[in-house]
mmCIF file with all atom_site columns, C-alpha atoms in Angstrom:
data_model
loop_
_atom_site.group_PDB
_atom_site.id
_atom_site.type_symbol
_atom_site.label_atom_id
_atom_site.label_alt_id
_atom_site.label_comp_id
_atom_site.label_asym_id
_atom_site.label_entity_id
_atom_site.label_seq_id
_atom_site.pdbx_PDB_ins_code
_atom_site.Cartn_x
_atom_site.Cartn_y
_atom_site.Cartn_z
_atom_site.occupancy
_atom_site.B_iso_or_equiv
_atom_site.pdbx_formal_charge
_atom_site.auth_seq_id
_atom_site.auth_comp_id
_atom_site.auth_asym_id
_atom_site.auth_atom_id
_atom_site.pdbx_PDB_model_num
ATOM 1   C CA . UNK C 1 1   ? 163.201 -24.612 0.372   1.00 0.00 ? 24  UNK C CA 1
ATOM 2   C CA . UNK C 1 2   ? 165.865 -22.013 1.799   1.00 0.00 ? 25  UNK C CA 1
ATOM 3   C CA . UNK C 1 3   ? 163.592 -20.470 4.263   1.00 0.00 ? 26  UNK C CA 1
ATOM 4   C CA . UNK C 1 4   ? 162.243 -24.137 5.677   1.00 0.00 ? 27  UNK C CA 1
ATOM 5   C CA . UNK C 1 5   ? 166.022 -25.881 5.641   1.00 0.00 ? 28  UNK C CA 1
ATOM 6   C CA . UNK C 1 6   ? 166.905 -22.033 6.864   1.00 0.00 ? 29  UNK C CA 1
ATOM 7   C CA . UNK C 1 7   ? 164.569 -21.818 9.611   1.00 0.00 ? 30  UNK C CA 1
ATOM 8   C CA . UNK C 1 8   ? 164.980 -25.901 10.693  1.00 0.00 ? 31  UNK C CA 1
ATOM 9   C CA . UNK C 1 9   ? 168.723 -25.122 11.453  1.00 0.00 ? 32  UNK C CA 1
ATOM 10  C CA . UNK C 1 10  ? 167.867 -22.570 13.882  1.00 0.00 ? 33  UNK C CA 1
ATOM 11  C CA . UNK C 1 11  ? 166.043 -24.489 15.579  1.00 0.00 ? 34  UNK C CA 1
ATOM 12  C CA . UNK C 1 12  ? 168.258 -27.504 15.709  1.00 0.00 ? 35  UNK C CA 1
ATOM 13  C CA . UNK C 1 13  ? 171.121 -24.695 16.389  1.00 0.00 ? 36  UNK C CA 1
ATOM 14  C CA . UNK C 1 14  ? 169.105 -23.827 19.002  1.00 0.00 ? 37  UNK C CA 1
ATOM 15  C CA . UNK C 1 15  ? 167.947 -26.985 20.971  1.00 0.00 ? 38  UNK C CA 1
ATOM 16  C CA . UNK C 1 16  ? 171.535 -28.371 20.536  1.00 0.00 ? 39  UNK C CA 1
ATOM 17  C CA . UNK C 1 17  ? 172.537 -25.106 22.613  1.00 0.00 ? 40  UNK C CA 1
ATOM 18  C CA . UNK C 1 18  ? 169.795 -25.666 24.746  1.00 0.00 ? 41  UNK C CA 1
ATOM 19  C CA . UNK C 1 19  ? 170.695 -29.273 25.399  1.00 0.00 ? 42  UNK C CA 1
ATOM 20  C CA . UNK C 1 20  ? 174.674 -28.478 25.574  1.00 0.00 ? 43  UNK C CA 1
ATOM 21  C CA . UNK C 1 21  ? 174.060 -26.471 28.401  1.00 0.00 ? 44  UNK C CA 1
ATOM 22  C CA . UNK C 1 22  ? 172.396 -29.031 30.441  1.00 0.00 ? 45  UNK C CA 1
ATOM 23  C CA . UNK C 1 23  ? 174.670 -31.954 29.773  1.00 0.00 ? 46  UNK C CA 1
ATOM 24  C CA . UNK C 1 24  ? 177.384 -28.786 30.312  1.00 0.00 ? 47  UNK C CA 1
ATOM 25  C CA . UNK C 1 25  ? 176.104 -27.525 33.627  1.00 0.00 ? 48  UNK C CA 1
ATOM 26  C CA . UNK C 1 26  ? 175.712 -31.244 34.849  1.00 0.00 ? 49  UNK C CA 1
ATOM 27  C CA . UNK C 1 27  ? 179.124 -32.595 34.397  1.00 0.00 ? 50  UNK C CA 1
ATOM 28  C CA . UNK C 1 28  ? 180.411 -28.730 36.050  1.00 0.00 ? 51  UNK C CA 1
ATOM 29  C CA . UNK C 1 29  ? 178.476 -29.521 39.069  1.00 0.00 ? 52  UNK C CA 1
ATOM 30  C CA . UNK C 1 30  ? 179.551 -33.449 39.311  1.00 0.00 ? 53  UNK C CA 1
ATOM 31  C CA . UNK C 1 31  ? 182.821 -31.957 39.432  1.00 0.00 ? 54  UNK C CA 1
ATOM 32  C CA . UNK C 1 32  ? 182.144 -29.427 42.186  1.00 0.00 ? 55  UNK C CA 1
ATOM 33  C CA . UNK C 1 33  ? 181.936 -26.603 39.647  1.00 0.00 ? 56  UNK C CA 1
ATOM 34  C CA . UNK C 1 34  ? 179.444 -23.720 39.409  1.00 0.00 ? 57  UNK C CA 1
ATOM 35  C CA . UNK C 1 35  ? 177.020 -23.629 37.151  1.00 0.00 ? 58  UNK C CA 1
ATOM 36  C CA . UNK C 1 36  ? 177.063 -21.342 33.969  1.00 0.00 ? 59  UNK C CA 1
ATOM 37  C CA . UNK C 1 37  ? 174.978 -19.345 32.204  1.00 0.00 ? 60  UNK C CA 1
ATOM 38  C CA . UNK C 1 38  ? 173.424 -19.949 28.755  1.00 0.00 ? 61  UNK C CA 1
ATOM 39  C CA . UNK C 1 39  ? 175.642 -16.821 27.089  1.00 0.00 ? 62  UNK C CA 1
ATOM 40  C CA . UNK C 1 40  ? 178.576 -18.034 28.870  1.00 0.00 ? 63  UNK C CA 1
ATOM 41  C CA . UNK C 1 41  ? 178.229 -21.619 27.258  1.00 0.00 ? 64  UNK C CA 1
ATOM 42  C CA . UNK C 1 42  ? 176.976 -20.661 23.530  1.00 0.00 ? 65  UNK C CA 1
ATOM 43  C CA . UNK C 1 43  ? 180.030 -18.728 23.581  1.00 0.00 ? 66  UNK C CA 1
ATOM 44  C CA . UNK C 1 44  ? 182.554 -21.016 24.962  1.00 0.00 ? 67  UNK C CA 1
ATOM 45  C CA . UNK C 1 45  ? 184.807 -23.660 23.478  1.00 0.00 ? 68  UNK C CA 1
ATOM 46  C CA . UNK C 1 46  ? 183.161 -26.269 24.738  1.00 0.00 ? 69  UNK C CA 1
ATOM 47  C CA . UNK C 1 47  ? 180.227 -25.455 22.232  1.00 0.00 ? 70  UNK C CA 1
ATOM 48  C CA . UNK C 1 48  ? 182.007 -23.698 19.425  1.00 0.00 ? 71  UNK C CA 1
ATOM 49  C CA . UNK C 1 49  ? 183.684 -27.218 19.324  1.00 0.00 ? 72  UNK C CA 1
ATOM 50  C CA . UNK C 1 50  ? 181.020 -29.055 18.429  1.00 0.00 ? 73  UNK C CA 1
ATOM 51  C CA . UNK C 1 51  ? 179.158 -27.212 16.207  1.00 0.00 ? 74  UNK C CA 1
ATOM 52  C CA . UNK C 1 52  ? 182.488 -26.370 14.318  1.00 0.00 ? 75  UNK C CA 1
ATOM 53  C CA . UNK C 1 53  ? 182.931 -30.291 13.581  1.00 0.00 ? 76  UNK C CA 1
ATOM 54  C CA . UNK C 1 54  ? 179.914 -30.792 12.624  1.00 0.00 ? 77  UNK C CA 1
ATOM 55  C CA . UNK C 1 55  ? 179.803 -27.805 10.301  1.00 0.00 ? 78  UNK C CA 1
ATOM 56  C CA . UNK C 1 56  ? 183.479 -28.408 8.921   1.00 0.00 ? 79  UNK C CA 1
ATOM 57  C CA . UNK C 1 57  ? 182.637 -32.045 7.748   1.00 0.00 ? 80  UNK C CA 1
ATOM 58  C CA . UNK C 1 58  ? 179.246 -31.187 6.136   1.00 0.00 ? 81  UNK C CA 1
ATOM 59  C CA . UNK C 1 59  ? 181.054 -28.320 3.830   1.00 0.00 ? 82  UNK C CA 1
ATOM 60  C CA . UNK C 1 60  ? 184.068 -31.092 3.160   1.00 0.00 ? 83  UNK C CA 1
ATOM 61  C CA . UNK C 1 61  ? 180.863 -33.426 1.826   1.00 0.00 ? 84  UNK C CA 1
ATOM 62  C CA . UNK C 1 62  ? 179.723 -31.132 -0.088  1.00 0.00 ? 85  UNK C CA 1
ATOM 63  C CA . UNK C 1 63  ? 182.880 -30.404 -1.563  1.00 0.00 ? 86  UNK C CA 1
ATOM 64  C CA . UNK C 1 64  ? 183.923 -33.385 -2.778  1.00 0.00 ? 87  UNK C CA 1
ATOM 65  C CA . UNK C 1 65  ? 180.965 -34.434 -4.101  1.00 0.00 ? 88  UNK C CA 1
ATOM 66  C CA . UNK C 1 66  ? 180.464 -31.143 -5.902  1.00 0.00 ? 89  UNK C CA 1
ATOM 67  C CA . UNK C 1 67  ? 184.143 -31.741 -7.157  1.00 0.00 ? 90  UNK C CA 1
ATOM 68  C CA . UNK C 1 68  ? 183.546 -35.392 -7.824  1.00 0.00 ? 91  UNK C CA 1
ATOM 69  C CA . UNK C 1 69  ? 180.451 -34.855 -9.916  1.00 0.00 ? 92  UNK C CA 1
ATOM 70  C CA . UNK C 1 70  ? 183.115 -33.157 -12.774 1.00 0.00 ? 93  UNK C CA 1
ATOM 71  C CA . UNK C 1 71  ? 184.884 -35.569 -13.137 1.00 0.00 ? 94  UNK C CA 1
ATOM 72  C CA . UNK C 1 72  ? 183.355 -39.310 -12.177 1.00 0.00 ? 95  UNK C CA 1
ATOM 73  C CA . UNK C 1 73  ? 180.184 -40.656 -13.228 1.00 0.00 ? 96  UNK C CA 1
ATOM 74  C CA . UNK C 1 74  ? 177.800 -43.195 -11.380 1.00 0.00 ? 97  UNK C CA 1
ATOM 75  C CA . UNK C 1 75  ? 175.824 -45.033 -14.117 1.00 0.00 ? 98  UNK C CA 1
ATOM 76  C CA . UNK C 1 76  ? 172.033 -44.896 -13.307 1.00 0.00 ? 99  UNK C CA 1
ATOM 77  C CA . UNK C 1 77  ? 172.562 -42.509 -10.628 1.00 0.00 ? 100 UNK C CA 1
ATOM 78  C CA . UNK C 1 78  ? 170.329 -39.477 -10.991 1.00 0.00 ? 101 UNK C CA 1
ATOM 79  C CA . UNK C 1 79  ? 173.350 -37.461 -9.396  1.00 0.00 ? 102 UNK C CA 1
ATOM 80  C CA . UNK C 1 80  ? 175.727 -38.357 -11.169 1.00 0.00 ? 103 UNK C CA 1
ATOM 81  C CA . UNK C 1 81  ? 175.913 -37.203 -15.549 1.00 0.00 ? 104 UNK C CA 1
ATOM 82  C CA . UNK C 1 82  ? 176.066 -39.505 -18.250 1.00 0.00 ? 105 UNK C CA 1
ATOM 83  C CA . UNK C 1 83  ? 178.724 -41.854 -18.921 1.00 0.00 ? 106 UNK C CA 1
ATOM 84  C CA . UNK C 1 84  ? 180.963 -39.895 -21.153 1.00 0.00 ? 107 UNK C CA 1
ATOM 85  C CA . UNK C 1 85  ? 180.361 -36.590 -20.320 1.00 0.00 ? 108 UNK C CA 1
ATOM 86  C CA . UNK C 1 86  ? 183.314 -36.544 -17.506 1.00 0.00 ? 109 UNK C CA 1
ATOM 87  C CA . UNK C 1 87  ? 184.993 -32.788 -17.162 1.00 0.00 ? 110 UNK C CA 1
ATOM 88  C CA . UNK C 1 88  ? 183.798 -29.266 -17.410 1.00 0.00 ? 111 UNK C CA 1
ATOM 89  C CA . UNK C 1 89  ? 182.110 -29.792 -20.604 1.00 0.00 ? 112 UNK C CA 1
ATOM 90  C CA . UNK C 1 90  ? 183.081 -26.865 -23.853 1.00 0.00 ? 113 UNK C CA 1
ATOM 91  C CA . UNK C 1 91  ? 182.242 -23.207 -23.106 1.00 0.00 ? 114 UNK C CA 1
ATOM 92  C CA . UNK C 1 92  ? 179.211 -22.942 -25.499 1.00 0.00 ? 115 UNK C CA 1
ATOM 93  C CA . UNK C 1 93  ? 177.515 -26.126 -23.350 1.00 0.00 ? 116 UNK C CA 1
ATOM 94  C CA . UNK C 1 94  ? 178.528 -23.626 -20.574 1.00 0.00 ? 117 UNK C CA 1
ATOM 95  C CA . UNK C 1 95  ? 176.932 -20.568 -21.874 1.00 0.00 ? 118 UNK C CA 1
ATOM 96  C CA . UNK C 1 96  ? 179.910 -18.453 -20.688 1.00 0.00 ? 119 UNK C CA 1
ATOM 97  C CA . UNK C 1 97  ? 182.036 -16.101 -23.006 1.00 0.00 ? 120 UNK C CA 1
ATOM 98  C CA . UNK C 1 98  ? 180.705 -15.416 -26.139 1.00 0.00 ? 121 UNK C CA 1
ATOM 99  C CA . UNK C 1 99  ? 178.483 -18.209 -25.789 1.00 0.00 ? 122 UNK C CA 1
ATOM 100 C CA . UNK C 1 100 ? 176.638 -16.669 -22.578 1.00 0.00 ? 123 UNK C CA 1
ATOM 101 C CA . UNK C 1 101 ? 172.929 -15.784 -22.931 1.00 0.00 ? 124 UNK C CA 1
ATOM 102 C CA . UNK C 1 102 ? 171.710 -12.009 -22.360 1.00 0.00 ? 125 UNK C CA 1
ATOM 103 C CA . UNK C 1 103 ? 170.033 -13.132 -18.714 1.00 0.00 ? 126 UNK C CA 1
ATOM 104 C CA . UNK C 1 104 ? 173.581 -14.848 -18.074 1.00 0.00 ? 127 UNK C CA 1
ATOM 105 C CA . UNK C 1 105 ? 175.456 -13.970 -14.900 1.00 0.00 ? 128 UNK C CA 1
ATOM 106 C CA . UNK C 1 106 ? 177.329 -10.869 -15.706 1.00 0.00 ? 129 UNK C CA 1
ATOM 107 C CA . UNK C 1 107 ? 180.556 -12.774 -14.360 1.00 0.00 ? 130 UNK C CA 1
ATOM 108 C CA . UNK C 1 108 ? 179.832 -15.591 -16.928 1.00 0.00 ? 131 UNK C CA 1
ATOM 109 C CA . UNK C 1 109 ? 179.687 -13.145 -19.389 1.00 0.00 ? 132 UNK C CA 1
ATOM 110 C CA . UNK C 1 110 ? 183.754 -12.140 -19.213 1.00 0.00 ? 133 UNK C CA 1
ATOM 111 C CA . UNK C 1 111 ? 187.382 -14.118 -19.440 1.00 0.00 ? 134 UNK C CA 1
ATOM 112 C CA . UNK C 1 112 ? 189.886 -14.017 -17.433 1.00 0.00 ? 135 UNK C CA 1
ATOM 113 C CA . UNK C 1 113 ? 189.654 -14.306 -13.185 1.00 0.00 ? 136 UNK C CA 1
ATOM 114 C CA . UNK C 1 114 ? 186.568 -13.141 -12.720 1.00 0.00 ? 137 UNK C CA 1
ATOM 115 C CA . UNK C 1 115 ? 185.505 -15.802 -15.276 1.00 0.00 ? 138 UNK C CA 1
ATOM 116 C CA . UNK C 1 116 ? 187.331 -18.263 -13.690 1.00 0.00 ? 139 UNK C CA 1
ATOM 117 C CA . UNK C 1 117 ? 186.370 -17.667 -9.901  1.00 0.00 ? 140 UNK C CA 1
ATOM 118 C CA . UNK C 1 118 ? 182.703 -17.679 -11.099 1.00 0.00 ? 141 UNK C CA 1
ATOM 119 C CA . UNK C 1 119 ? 183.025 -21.065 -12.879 1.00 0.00 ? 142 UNK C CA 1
ATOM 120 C CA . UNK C 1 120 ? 184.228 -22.305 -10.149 1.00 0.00 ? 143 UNK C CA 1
ATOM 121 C CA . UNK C 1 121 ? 182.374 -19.924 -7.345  1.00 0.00 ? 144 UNK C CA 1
ATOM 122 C CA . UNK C 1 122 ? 180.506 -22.959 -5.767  1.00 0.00 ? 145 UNK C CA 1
ATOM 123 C CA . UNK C 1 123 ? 183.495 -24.776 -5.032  1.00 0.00 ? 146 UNK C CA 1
ATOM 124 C CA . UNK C 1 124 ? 185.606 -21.899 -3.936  1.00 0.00 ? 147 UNK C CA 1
ATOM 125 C CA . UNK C 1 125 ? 182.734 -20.845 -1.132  1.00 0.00 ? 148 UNK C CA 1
ATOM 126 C CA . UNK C 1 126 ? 182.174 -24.326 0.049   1.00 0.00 ? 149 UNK C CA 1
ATOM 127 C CA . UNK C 1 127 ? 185.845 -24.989 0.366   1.00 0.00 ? 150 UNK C CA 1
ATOM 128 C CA . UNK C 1 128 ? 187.307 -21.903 2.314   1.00 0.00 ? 151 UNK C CA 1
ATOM 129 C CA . UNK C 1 129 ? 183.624 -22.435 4.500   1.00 0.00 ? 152 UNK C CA 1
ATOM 130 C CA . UNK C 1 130 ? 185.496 -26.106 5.242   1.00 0.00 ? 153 UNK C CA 1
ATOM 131 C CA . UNK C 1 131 ? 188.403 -24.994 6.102   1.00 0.00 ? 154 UNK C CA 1
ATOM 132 C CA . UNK C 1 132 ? 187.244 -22.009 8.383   1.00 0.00 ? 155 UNK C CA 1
ATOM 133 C CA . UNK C 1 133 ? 185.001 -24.036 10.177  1.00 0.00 ? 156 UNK C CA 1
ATOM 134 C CA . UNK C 1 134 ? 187.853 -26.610 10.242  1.00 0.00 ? 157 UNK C CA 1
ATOM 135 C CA . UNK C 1 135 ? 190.063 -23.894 11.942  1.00 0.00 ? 158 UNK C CA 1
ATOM 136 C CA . UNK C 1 136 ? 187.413 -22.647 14.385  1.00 0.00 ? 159 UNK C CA 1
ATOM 137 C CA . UNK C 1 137 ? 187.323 -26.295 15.754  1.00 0.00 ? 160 UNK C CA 1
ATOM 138 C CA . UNK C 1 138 ? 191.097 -26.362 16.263  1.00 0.00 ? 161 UNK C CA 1
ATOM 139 C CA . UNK C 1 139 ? 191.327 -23.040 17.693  1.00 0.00 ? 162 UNK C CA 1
ATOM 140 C CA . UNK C 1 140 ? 188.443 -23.898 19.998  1.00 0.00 ? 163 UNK C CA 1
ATOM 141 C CA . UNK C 1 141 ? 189.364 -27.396 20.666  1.00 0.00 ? 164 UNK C CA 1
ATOM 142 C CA . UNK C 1 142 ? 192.432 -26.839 22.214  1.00 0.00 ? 165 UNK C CA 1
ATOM 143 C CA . UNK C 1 143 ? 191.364 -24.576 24.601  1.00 0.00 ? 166 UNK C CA 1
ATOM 144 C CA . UNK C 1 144 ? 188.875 -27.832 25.531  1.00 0.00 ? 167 UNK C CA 1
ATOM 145 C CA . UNK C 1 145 ? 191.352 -30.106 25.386  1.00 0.00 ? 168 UNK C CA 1
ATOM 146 C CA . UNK C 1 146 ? 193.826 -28.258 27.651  1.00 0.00 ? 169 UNK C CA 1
ATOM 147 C CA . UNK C 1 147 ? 191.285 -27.631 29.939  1.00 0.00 ? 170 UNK C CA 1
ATOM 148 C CA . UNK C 1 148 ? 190.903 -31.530 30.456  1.00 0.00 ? 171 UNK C CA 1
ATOM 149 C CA . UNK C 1 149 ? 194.748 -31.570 30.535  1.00 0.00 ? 172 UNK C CA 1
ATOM 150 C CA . UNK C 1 150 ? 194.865 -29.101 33.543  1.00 0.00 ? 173 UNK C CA 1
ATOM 151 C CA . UNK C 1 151 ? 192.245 -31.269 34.842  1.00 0.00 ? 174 UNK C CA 1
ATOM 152 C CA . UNK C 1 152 ? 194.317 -34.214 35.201  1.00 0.00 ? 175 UNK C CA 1
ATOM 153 C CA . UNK C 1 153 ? 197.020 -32.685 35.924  1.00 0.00 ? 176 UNK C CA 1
ATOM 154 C CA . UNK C 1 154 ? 199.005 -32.676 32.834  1.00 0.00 ? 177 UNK C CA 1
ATOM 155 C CA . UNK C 1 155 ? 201.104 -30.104 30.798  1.00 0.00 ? 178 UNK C CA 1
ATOM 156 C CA . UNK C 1 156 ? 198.851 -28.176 27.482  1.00 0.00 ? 179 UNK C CA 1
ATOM 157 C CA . UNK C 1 157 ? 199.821 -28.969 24.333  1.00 0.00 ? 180 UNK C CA 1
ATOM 158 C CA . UNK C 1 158 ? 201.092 -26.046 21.419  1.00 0.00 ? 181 UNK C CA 1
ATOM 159 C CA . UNK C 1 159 ? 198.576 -25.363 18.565  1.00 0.00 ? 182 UNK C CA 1
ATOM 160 C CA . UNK C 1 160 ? 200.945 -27.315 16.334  1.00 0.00 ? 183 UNK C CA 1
ATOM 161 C CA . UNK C 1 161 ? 200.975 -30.135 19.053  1.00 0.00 ? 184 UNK C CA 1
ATOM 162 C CA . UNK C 1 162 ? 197.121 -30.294 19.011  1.00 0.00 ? 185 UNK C CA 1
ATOM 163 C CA . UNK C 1 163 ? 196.631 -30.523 15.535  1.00 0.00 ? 186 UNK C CA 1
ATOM 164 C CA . UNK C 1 164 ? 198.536 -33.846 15.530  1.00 0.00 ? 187 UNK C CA 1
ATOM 165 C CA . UNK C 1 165 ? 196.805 -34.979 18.437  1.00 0.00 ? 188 UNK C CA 1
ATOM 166 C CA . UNK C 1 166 ? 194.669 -38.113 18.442  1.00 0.00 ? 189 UNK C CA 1
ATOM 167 C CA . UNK C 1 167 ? 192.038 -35.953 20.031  1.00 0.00 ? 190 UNK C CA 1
ATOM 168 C CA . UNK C 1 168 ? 191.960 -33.490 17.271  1.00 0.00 ? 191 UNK C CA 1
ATOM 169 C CA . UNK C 1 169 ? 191.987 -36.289 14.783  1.00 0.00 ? 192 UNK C CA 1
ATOM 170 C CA . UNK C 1 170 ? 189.097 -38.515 16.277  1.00 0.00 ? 193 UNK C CA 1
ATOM 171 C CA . UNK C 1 171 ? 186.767 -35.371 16.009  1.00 0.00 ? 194 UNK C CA 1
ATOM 172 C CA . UNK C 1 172 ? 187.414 -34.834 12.305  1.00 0.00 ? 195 UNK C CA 1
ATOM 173 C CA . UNK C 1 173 ? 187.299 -38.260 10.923  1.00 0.00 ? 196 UNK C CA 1
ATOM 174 C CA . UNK C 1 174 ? 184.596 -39.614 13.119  1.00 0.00 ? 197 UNK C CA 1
ATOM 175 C CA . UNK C 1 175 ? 182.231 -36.856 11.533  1.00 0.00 ? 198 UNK C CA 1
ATOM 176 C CA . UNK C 1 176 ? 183.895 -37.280 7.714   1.00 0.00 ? 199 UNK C CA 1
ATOM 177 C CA . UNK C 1 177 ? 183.536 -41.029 7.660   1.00 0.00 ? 200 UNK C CA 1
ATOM 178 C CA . UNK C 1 178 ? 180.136 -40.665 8.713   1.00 0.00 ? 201 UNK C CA 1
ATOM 179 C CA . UNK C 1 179 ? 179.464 -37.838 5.612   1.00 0.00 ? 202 UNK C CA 1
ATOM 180 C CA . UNK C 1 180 ? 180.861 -39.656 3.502   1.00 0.00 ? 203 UNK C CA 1
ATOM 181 C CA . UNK C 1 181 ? 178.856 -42.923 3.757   1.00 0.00 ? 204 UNK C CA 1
ATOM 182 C CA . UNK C 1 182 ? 176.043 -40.614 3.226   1.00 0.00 ? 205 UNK C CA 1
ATOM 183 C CA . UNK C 1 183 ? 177.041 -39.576 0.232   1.00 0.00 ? 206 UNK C CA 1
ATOM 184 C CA . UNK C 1 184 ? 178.219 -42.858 -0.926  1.00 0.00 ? 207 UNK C CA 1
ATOM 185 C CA . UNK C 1 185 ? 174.705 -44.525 -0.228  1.00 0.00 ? 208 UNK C CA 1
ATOM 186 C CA . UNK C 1 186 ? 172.743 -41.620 -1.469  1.00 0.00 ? 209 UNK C CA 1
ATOM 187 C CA . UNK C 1 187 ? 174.633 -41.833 -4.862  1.00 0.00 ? 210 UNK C CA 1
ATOM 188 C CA . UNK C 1 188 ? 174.150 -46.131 -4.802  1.00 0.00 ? 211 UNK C CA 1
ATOM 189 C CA . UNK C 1 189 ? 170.455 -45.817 -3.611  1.00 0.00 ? 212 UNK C CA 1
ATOM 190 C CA . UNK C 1 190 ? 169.738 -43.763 -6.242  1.00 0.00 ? 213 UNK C CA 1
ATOM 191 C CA . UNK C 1 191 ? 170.383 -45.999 -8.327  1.00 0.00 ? 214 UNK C CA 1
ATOM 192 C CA . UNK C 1 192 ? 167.690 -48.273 -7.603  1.00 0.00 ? 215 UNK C CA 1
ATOM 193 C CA . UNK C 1 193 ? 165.621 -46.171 -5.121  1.00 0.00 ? 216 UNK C CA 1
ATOM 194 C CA . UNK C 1 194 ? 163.427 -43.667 -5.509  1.00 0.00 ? 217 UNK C CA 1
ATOM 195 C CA . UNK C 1 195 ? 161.012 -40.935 -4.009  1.00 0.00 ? 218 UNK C CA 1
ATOM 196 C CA . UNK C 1 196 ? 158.778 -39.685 -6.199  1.00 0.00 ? 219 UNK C CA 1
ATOM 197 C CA . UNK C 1 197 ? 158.574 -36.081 -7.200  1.00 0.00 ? 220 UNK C CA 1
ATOM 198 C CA . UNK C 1 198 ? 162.163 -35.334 -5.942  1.00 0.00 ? 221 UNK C CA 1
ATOM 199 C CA . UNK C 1 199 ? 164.624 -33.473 -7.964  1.00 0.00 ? 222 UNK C CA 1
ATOM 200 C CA . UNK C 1 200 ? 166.894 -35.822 -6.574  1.00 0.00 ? 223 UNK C CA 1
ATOM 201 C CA . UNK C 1 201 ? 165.830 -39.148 -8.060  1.00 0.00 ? 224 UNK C CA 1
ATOM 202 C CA . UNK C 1 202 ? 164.770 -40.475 -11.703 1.00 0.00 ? 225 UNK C CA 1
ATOM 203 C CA . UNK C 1 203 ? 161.231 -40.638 -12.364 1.00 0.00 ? 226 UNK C CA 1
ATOM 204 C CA . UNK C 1 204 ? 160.212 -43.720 -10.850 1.00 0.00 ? 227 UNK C CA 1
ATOM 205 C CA . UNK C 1 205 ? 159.401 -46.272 -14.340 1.00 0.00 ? 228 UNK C CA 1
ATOM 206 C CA . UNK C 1 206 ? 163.187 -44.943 -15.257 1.00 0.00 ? 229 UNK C CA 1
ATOM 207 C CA . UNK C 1 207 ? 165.104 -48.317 -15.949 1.00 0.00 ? 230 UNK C CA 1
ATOM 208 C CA . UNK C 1 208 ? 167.845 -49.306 -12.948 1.00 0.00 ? 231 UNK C CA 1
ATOM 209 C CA . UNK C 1 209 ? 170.870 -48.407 -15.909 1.00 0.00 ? 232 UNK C CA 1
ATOM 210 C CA . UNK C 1 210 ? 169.268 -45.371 -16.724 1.00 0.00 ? 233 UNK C CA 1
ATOM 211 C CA . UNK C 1 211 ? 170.646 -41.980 -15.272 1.00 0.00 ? 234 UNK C CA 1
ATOM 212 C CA . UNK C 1 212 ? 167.793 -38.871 -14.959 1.00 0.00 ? 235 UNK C CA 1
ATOM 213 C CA . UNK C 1 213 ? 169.831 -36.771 -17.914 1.00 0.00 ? 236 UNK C CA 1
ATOM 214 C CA . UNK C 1 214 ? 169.392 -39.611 -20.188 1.00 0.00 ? 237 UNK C CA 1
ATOM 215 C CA . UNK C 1 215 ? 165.626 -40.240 -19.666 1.00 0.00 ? 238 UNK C CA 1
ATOM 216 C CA . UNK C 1 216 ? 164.853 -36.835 -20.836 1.00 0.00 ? 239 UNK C CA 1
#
């Protein structure tokens, strides 16, 4: 599964760049602008831009639902556990301390930080991804957006200036309210929906009320 999702991005990656620099190299020569070349656009801020975005707001979806699946349920939602099981659960349903199994994660195994960064390793990595990717499209989209500014003839704006900008704004939450629908209707579907054989849904004669961890 991490080789096919793995290889699929590359080539989405890939024919986005493709694609970026034809839409790119258009608009530069309805403008009376040379052409560039395909390094000089997968490498500019017009494209690190977009794929930062895009790339921020899927690691913020991620995140939160990771997060919210500790501490809200969904009844009858295979993603969501049990009604009543809200929180991090005890440290022997855990298996980490004394509690942790010889094959456990050696980090699992120990108190302290190390224990704690592990136990909470998934949501440390997808946040800080978020909010580098998050950075990368401010850093990057200011450069874009001054560019249009010189265009038109008007003064550039500070980093700080940008970052309150409705320009800088419109790119984030156009791409977070769109994630988080997803996530919202994946988790309600679910409910009542299903594809058979995934690991994301019940087994399809599961009852509407009936969440996957109770059915087994």
């Amino acid at each position: 599964m991490s080789i096919f999702f793995a290889v699929a991005f590359v080539l989405a990656l890939g024919g986005q760049s493709v694609a970026g620099l034809a839409a790119f190299n258009e608009e530069q020569l309805e403008h009376g602008a040379a052409a560039v070349s395909y390094l000089d656009f997968v490498t500019s801020s017009d494209f690190v831009v977009d794929v930062a975005e895009n790339w921020q707001s899927e690691f913020l979806q991620f995140f939160l639902f990771i997060w919210a699946t500790v501490w809200l349920v969904q009844k009858g939602s295979p993603e969501s556990k049990k009604p009543g099981d809200v929180g991090t659960g005890t440290d022997e349903e855990q298996l980490v301390g004394e509690h942790a199994r010889p094959d456990s994660p050696a980090w699992a195994k120990v108190r302290g930080a190390r224990g704690w960064v592990y136990s909470n390793s998934l949501l440390l990595v997808m946040g800080a991804i978020f909010v580098l990717s998050w950075l990368a499209q401010a850093v990057a989209g200011i450069v874009v957006y001054n560019d249009e500014q010189a265009t038109h003839g008007q003064p550039p704006v500070s980093f700080v200036g940008y970052l309150g900008s409705a320009d800088f704004w419109n790119r984030s939450l156009q791409n977070w309210q769109s994630e988080l629908l997803a996530v919202g209707c994946m988790v309600a579907f679910s409910i009542f929906l299903r594809p058979r054989g995934s690991s994301e849904s019940k087994p399809v004669g599961t009852p509407h009320s009936t969440a996957a961890v109770e059915s087994e």
